[in-house]
Coordinates of C-alpha atoms in Angstrom, one line a residue:
M88 CA 122.8 196.6 176.1
V89 CA 122.9 195.6 173.0
R90 CA 120.2 193.5 171.8
K91 CA 117.7 196.4 173.4
L92 CA 120.2 199.2 170.8
M93 CA 118.7 196.6 168.5
C94 CA 115.3 196.6 169.2
A95 CA 114.8 200.3 169.1
V96 CA 116.6 200.9 166.1
A97 CA 115.1 197.8 164.2
L98 CA 111.1 199.8 165.8
L99 CA 112.8 202.8 164.5
V100 CA 113.1 202.0 160.9
I101 CA 109.7 199.7 160.5
A102 CA 107.9 204.0 162.2
F103 CA 109.9 205.6 159.8
L104 CA 108.5 202.7 156.9
G105 CA 105.6 203.1 158.0
I106 CA 105.4 206.7 157.5
V107 CA 106.8 206.7 154.3
V108 CA 104.5 204.3 152.6
M109 CA 101.5 206.5 154.5
E110 CA 103.1 209.2 152.6
M111 CA 102.7 207.5 149.5
S112 CA 99.2 206.4 149.4
A113 CA 98.7 210.2 150.0
Q114 CA 100.5 210.9 147.3
A115 CA 98.7 208.6 145.2
S116 CA 95.7 210.1 146.3
N117 CA 96.3 213.8 146.0
K118 CA 97.7 212.6 142.1
K119 CA 94.0 212.4 141.4
T120 CA 92.0 215.2 139.3
P121 CA 89.3 217.0 142.5
V122 CA 86.3 217.3 141.4
G123 CA 83.2 218.1 142.3
R124 CA 80.8 215.0 143.3
D125 CA 78.6 216.9 140.4
Q126 CA 81.1 215.8 138.6
Y127 CA 82.4 213.0 139.8
Q128 CA 79.5 211.7 138.9
V129 CA 78.5 213.3 135.6
L130 CA 82.1 211.4 134.7
L131 CA 80.8 207.7 135.9
N132 CA 77.2 208.3 134.9
Q133 CA 78.3 208.8 131.0
C134 CA 80.4 205.9 130.8
R135 CA 77.0 204.1 130.1
Y136 CA 77.5 205.5 126.4
A137 CA 80.5 203.3 125.9
D138 CA 79.1 200.9 123.1
S139 CA 80.1 197.9 125.2
A140 CA 79.4 196.6 128.7
R141 CA 83.5 195.6 128.9
L142 CA 84.2 199.4 127.8
R143 CA 81.6 200.4 130.0
S144 CA 83.0 198.8 133.0
E145 CA 86.5 200.1 131.5
C146 CA 85.2 203.7 131.4
R147 CA 84.2 203.9 135.6
A148 CA 87.3 202.5 135.8
V149 CA 89.4 204.7 134.1
V150 CA 87.0 207.6 136.0
R151 CA 87.7 206.0 139.7
D152 CA 91.8 206.0 138.8
T153 CA 91.8 209.1 137.3
Y154 CA 89.2 211.5 139.6
R155 CA 88.5 212.3 143.2
V156 CA 85.4 214.3 144.9
D157 CA 87.3 217.3 146.3
G158 CA 85.7 220.0 145.6
E159 CA 84.0 222.0 142.3
N160 CA 86.7 221.6 139.1
S161 CA 86.4 224.8 137.1
A162 CA 89.0 224.0 135.3
L163 CA 87.0 220.8 134.2
D164 CA 85.3 220.8 130.7
C165 CA 81.5 220.2 131.7
R166 CA 79.1 221.0 128.3
T167 CA 76.0 219.6 127.8
Y168 CA 73.5 219.2 124.0
S169 CA 70.9 216.8 123.4
G170 CA 70.1 216.4 127.1
V171 CA 73.7 214.9 127.8
T172 CA 75.5 215.9 130.4
V173 CA 79.4 215.3 130.1
C174 CA 82.8 216.3 131.3
G175 CA 86.5 215.5 130.4
E176 CA 87.5 214.3 126.8
L177 CA 86.0 211.7 125.5
T178 CA 87.4 208.6 123.6
L179 CA 84.7 207.9 121.1
S180 CA 85.3 204.8 119.0
K181 CA 85.7 204.6 115.4
R182 CA 82.4 205.0 114.2
E183 CA 81.8 208.1 116.5
A184 CA 84.8 210.2 115.2
A185 CA 84.0 209.7 112.0
C186 CA 79.7 210.5 113.0
V187 CA 81.6 213.4 114.3
Q188 CA 83.4 214.6 111.1
H189 CA 79.9 214.0 108.8
S190 CA 78.3 216.5 111.5
V191 CA 81.3 219.6 111.9
E192 CA 81.1 219.1 108.0
E193 CA 76.9 219.7 107.8
G194 CA 78.0 222.1 109.3
L195 CA 77.0 221.3 113.9
T196 CA 79.9 223.3 116.6
R197 CA 82.4 219.4 117.2
R198 CA 82.0 220.2 120.9
R199 CA 78.4 219.1 120.2
S200 CA 79.0 216.9 117.7
E201 CA 81.5 214.7 120.0
V202 CA 79.2 215.0 122.8
E203 CA 75.9 213.1 120.3
C204 CA 78.0 211.1 118.3
Y205 CA 79.5 210.1 121.4
A206 CA 75.8 209.6 123.5
F207 CA 73.7 208.7 120.5
Y208 CA 75.5 206.4 118.0

């Protein structure tokens, strides 16, 4: 009788732990920012402008870790300049940041300068 009771308790504990683990996994997935399929593709595509293969790979990993496809996100900052579409915050190299500063001083908007310097310099 005691043995059956111990087995029943053990099964309940295992079932409970399984539910907790699955819930934690679902919560971790929900922490990712939801974006539309097209937005997700833009986020991945903009990684091609990173300065090296390592940075391009890191950029794609950040996108996969930060975003999930789950409906259009109107709060995501997407913009297109000179035929280049990007979304979200851009991580600029020192060279690109200097390009942005120079372009702004020459009269371009900061948003446009960031996109063009990120993509072309």
